[in-house]
mmCIF file of C-alpha atoms in Angstrom:
data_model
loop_
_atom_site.group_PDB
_atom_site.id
_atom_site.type_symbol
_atom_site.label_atom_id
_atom_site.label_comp_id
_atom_site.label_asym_id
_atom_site.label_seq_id
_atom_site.Cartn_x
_atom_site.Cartn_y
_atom_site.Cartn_z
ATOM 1 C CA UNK N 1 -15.563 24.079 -7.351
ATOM 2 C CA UNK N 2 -18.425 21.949 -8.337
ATOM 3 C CA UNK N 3 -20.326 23.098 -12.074
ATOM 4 C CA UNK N 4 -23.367 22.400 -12.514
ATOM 5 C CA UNK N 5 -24.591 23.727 -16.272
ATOM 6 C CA UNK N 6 -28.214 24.453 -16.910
ATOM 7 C CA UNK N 7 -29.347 25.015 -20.920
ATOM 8 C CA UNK N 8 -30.540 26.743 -22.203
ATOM 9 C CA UNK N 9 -30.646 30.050 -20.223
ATOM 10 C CA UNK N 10 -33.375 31.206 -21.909
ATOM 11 C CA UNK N 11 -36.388 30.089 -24.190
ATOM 12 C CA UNK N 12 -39.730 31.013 -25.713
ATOM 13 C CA UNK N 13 -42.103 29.268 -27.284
ATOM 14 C CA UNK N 14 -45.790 29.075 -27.983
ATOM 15 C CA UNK N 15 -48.690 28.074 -26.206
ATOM 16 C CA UNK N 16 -49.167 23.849 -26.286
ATOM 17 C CA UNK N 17 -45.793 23.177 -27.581
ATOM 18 C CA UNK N 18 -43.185 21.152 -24.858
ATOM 19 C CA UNK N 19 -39.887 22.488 -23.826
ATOM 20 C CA UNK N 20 -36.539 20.439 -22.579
ATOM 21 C CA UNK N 21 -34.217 21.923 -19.673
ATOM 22 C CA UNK N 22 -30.939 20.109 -19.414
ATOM 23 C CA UNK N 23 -29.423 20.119 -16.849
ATOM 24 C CA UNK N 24 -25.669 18.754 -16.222
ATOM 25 C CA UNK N 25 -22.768 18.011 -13.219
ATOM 26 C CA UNK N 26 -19.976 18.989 -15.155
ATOM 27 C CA UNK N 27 -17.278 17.313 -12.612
ATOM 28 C CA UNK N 28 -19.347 15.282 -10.226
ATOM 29 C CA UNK N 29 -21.439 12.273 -9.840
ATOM 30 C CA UNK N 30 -24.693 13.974 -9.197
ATOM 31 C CA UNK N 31 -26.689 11.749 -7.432
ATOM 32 C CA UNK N 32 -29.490 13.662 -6.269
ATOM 33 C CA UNK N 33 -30.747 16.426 -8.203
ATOM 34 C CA UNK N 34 -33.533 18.860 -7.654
ATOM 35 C CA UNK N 35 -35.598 21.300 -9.721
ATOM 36 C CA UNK N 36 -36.865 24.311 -8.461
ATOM 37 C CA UNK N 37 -39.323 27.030 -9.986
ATOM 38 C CA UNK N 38 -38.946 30.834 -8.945
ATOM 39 C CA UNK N 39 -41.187 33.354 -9.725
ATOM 40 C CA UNK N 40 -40.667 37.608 -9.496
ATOM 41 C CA UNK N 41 -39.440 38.139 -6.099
ATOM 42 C CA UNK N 42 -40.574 35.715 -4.339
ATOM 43 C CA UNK N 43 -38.200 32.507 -2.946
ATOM 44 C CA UNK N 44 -37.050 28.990 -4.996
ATOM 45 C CA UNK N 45 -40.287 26.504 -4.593
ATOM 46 C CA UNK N 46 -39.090 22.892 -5.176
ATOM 47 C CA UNK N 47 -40.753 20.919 -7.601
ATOM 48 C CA UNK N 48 -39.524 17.779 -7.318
ATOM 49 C CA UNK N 49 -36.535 15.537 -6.398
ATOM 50 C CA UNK N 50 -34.475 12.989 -8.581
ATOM 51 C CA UNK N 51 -32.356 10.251 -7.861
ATOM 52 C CA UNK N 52 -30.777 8.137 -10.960
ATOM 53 C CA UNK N 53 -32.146 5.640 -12.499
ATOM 54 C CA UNK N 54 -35.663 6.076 -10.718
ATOM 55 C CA UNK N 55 -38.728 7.665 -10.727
ATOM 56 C CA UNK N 56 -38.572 11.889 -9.618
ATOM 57 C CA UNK N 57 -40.585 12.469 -6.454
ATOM 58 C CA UNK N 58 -42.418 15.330 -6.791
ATOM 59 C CA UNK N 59 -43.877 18.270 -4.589
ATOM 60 C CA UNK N 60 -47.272 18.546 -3.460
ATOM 61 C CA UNK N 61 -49.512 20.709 -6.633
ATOM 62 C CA UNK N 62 -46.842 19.588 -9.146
ATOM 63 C CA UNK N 63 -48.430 17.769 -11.822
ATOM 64 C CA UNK N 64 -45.706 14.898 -12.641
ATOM 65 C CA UNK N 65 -47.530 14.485 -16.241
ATOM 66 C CA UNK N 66 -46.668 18.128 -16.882
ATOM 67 C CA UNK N 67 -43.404 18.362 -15.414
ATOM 68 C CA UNK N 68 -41.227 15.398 -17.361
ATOM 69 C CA UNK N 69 -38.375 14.600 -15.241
ATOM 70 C CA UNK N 70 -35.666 12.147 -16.459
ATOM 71 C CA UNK N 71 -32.651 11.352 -14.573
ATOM 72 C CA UNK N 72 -30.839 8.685 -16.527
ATOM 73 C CA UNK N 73 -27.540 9.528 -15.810
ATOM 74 C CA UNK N 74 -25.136 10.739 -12.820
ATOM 75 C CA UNK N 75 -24.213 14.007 -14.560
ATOM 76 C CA UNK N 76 -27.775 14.662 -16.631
ATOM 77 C CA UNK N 77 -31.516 15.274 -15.625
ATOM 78 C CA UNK N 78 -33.984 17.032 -17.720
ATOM 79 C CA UNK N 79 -36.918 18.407 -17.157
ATOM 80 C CA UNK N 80 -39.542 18.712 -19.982
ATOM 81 C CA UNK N 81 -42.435 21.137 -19.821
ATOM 82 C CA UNK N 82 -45.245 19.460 -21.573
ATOM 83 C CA UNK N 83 -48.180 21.429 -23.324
ATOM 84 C CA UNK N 84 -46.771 24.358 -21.965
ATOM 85 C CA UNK N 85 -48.807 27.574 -21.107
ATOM 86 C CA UNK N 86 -48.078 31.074 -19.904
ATOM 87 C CA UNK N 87 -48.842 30.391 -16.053
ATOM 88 C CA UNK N 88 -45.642 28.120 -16.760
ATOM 89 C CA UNK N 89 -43.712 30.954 -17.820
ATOM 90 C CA UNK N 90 -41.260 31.341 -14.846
ATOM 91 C CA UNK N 91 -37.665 30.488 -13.967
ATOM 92 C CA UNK N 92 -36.362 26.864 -13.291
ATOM 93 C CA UNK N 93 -33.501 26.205 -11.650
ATOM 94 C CA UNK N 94 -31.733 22.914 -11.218
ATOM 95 C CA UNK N 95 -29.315 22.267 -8.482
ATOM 96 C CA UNK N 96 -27.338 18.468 -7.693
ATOM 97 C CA UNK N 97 -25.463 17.191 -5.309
ATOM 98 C CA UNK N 98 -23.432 14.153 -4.909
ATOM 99 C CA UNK N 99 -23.320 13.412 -0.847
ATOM 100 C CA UNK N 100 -25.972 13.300 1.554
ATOM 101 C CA UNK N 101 -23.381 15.901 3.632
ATOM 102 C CA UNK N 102 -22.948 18.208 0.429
ATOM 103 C CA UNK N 103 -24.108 21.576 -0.234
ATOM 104 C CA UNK N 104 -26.233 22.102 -3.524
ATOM 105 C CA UNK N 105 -25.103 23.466 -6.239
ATOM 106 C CA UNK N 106 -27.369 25.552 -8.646
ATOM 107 C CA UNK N 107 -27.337 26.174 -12.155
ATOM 108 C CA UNK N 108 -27.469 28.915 -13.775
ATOM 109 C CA UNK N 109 -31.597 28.744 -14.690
ATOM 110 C CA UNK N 110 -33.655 28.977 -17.441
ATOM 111 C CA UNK N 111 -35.987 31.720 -18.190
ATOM 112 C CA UNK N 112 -39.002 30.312 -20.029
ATOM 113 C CA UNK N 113 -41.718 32.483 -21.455
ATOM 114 C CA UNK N 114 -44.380 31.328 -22.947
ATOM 115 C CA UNK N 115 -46.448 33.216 -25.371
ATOM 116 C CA UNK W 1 -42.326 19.509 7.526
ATOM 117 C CA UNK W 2 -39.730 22.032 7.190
ATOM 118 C CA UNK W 3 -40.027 25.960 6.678
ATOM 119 C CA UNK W 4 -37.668 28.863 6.874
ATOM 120 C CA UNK W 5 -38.637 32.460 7.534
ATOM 121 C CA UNK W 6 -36.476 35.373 6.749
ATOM 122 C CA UNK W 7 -38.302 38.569 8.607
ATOM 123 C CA UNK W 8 -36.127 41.154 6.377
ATOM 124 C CA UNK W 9 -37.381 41.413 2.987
ATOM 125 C CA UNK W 10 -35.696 44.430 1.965
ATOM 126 C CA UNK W 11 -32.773 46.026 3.602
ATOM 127 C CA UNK W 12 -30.858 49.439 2.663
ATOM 128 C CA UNK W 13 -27.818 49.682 4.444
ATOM 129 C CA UNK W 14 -24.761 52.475 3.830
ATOM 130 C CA UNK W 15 -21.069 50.960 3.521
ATOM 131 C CA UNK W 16 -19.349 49.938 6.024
ATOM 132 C CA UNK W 17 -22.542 49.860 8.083
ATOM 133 C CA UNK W 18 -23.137 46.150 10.114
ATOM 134 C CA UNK W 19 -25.292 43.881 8.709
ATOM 135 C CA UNK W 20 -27.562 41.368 10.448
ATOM 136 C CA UNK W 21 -30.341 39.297 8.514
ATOM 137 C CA UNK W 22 -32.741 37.456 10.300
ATOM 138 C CA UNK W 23 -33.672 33.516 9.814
ATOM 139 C CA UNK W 24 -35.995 31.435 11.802
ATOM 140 C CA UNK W 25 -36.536 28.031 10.746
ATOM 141 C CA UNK W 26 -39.322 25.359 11.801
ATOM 142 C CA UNK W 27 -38.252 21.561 11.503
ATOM 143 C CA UNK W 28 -38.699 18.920 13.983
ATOM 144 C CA UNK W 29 -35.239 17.131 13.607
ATOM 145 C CA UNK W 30 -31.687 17.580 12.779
ATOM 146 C CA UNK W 31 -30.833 19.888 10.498
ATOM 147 C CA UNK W 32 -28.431 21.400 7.994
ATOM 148 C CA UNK W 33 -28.475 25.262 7.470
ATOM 149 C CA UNK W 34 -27.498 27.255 4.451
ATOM 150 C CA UNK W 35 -27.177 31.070 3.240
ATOM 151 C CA UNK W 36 -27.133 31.361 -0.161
ATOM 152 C CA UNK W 37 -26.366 34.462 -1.911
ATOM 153 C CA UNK W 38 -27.857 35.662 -5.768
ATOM 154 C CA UNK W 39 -25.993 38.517 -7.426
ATOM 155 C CA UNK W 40 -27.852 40.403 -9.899
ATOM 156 C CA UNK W 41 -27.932 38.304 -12.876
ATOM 157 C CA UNK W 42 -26.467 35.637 -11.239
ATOM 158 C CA UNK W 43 -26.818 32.043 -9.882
ATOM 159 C CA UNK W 44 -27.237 31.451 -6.644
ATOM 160 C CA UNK W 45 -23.812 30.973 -4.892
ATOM 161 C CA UNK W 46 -23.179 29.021 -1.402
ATOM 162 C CA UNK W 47 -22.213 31.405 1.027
ATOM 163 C CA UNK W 48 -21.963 29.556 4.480
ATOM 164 C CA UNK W 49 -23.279 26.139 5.734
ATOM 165 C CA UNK W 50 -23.688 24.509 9.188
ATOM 166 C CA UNK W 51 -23.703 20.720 9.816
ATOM 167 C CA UNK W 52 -22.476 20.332 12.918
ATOM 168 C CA UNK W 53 -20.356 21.765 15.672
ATOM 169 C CA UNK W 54 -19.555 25.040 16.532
ATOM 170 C CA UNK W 55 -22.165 26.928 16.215
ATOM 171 C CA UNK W 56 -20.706 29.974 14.912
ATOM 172 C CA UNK W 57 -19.808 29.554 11.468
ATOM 173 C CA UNK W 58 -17.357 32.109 9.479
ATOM 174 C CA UNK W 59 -18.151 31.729 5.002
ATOM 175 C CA UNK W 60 -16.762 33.355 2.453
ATOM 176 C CA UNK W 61 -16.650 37.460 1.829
ATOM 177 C CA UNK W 62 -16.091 38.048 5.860
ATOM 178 C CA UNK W 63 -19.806 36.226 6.349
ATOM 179 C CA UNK W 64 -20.676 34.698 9.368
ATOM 180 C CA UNK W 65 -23.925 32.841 10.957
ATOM 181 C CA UNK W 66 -24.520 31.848 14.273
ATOM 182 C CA UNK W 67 -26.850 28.809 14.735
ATOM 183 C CA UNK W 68 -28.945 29.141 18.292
ATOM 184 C CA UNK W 69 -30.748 25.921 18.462
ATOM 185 C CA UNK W 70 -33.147 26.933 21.488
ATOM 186 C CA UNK W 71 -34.500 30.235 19.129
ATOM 187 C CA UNK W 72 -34.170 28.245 15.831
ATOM 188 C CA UNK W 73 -32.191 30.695 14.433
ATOM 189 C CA UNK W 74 -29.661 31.340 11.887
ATOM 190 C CA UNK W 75 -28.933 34.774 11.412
ATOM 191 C CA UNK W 76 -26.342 36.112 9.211
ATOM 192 C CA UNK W 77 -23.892 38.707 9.839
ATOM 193 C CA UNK W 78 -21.018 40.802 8.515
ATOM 194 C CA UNK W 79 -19.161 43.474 10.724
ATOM 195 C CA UNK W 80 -19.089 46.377 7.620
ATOM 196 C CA UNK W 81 -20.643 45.890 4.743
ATOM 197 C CA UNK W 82 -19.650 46.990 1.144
ATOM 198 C CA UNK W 83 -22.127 47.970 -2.276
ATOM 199 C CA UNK W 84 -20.484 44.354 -3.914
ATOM 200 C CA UNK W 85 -22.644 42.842 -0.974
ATOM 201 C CA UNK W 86 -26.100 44.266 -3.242
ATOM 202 C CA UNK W 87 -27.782 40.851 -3.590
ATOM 203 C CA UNK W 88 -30.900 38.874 -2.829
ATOM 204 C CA UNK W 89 -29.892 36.296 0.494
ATOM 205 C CA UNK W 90 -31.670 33.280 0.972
ATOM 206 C CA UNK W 91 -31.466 31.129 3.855
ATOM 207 C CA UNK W 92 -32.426 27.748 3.760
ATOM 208 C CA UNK W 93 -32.824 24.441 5.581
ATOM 209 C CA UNK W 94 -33.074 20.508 4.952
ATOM 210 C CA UNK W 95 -32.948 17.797 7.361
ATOM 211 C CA UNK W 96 -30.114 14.947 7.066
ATOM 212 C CA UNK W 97 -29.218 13.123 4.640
ATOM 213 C CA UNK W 98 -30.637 13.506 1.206
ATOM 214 C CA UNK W 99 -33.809 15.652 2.138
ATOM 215 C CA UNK W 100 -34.992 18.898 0.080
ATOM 216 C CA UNK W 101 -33.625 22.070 0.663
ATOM 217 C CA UNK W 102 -36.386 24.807 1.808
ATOM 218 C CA UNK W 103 -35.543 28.068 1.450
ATOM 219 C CA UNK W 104 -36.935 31.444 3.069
ATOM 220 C CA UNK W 105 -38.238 34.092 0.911
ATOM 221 C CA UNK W 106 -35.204 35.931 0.378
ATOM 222 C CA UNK W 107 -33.947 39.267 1.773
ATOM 223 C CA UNK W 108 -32.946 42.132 -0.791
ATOM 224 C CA UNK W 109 -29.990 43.427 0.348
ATOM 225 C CA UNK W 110 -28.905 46.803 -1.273
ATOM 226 C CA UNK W 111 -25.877 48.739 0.034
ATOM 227 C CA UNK W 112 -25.432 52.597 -1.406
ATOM 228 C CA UNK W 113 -21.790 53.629 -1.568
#
């Protein structure tokens, strides 16, 4: 089935430094891909949608300066946490998909804590 | 715009006891329904999807969902369940075409041998 690899799986760094989150279709032509942010028990929120080779569309309360999305390929997005904080510290989760009739399919996540 | 509800946030059940887990969703269109599944320690892992036609719709593991349009519903269901069922369910819901998935809060599922 569909791959869709998320690095790295976990990461920790300090308070005002950024972070990158890869995230890559390993054997599809993701067009769409989305990022989503869980916290502790609670349900995937969706940050913000990308399509290649344009600008993400992001959620409501996401600050797009913050949240760096880049999409320049059909099998790579990235998401960069700039300035980061510990109210980031959460997981993010990327998931793609490559027709409008498709299924989504997640990555693995990356825990990020910031100290 | 869309939102799911999932009533269940924490379920015990024995093994082979029946499982049904509750999912009402609010969107004004056509939509696409999904139950994902999240092992512990794992990604999140498609478990059943409806599109469109019948409205009963069998997945993988012996998991089923029946999709009631006039209740909004989407419940999922398995006849006996087993302790490899222990996960966190989500269902969730977009509209056509290349909308965002919403997902419900999740339901805990934990099943004692």
């Amino acid at each position: 089935g569909a791959v869709v690899s998320q690095h790295p799986s976990w990461v920790i760094c300090k308070s005002g430094t950024s972070v990158k989150i890869e995230c890559r279709s390993l054997d599809f032509q993701a067009t769409t891909m989305f990022w989503y942010r869980q916290f502790p028990k609670q349900s995937l929120m969706l940050m913000a949608t990308s399509n290649e080779g344009s600008k993400a569309t992001y959620e409501q309360g996401v600050e797009k300066d913050k949240f760096l999305i880049n999409h320049a390929s059909l099998t790579l997005s990235t998401l960069t946490v700039t300035s980061a904080h510990p109210e980031d510290s959460s997981f993010y989760i990327c998931s793609a998909t490559d027709r409008e009739a498709s299924p989504l399919h997640f990555g693995n996540g990356t825990r990020l804590t910031v100290t | 715009a869309q939102s799911v509800s999932q009533h269940n946030h924490h379920v015990i059940l024995s093994e082979a006891a029946s499982l049904e887990l509750g999912c009402n969703y609010s969107y004004g269109g056509t939509v696409n329904l999904f139950w994902y599944v999240q092992y512990p320690g794992q990604h999140l892992q498609l478990l059943l999807k409806y599109f469109s036609g019948d409205p009963l719709v069998k997945g993988i593991k012996g998991f089923e969902a029946e999709f009631i349009k006039s209740k909004f519903s989407f419940n999922l269901r398995k006849p006996s369940v087993q302790w490899s069922d222990t996960a966190e369910y989500f269902c969730a819901v977009k509209g056509t075409g290349f909308q965002k998935l919403v997902f419900g809060t999740g339901t805990r599922l934990l099943v004692s041998p």
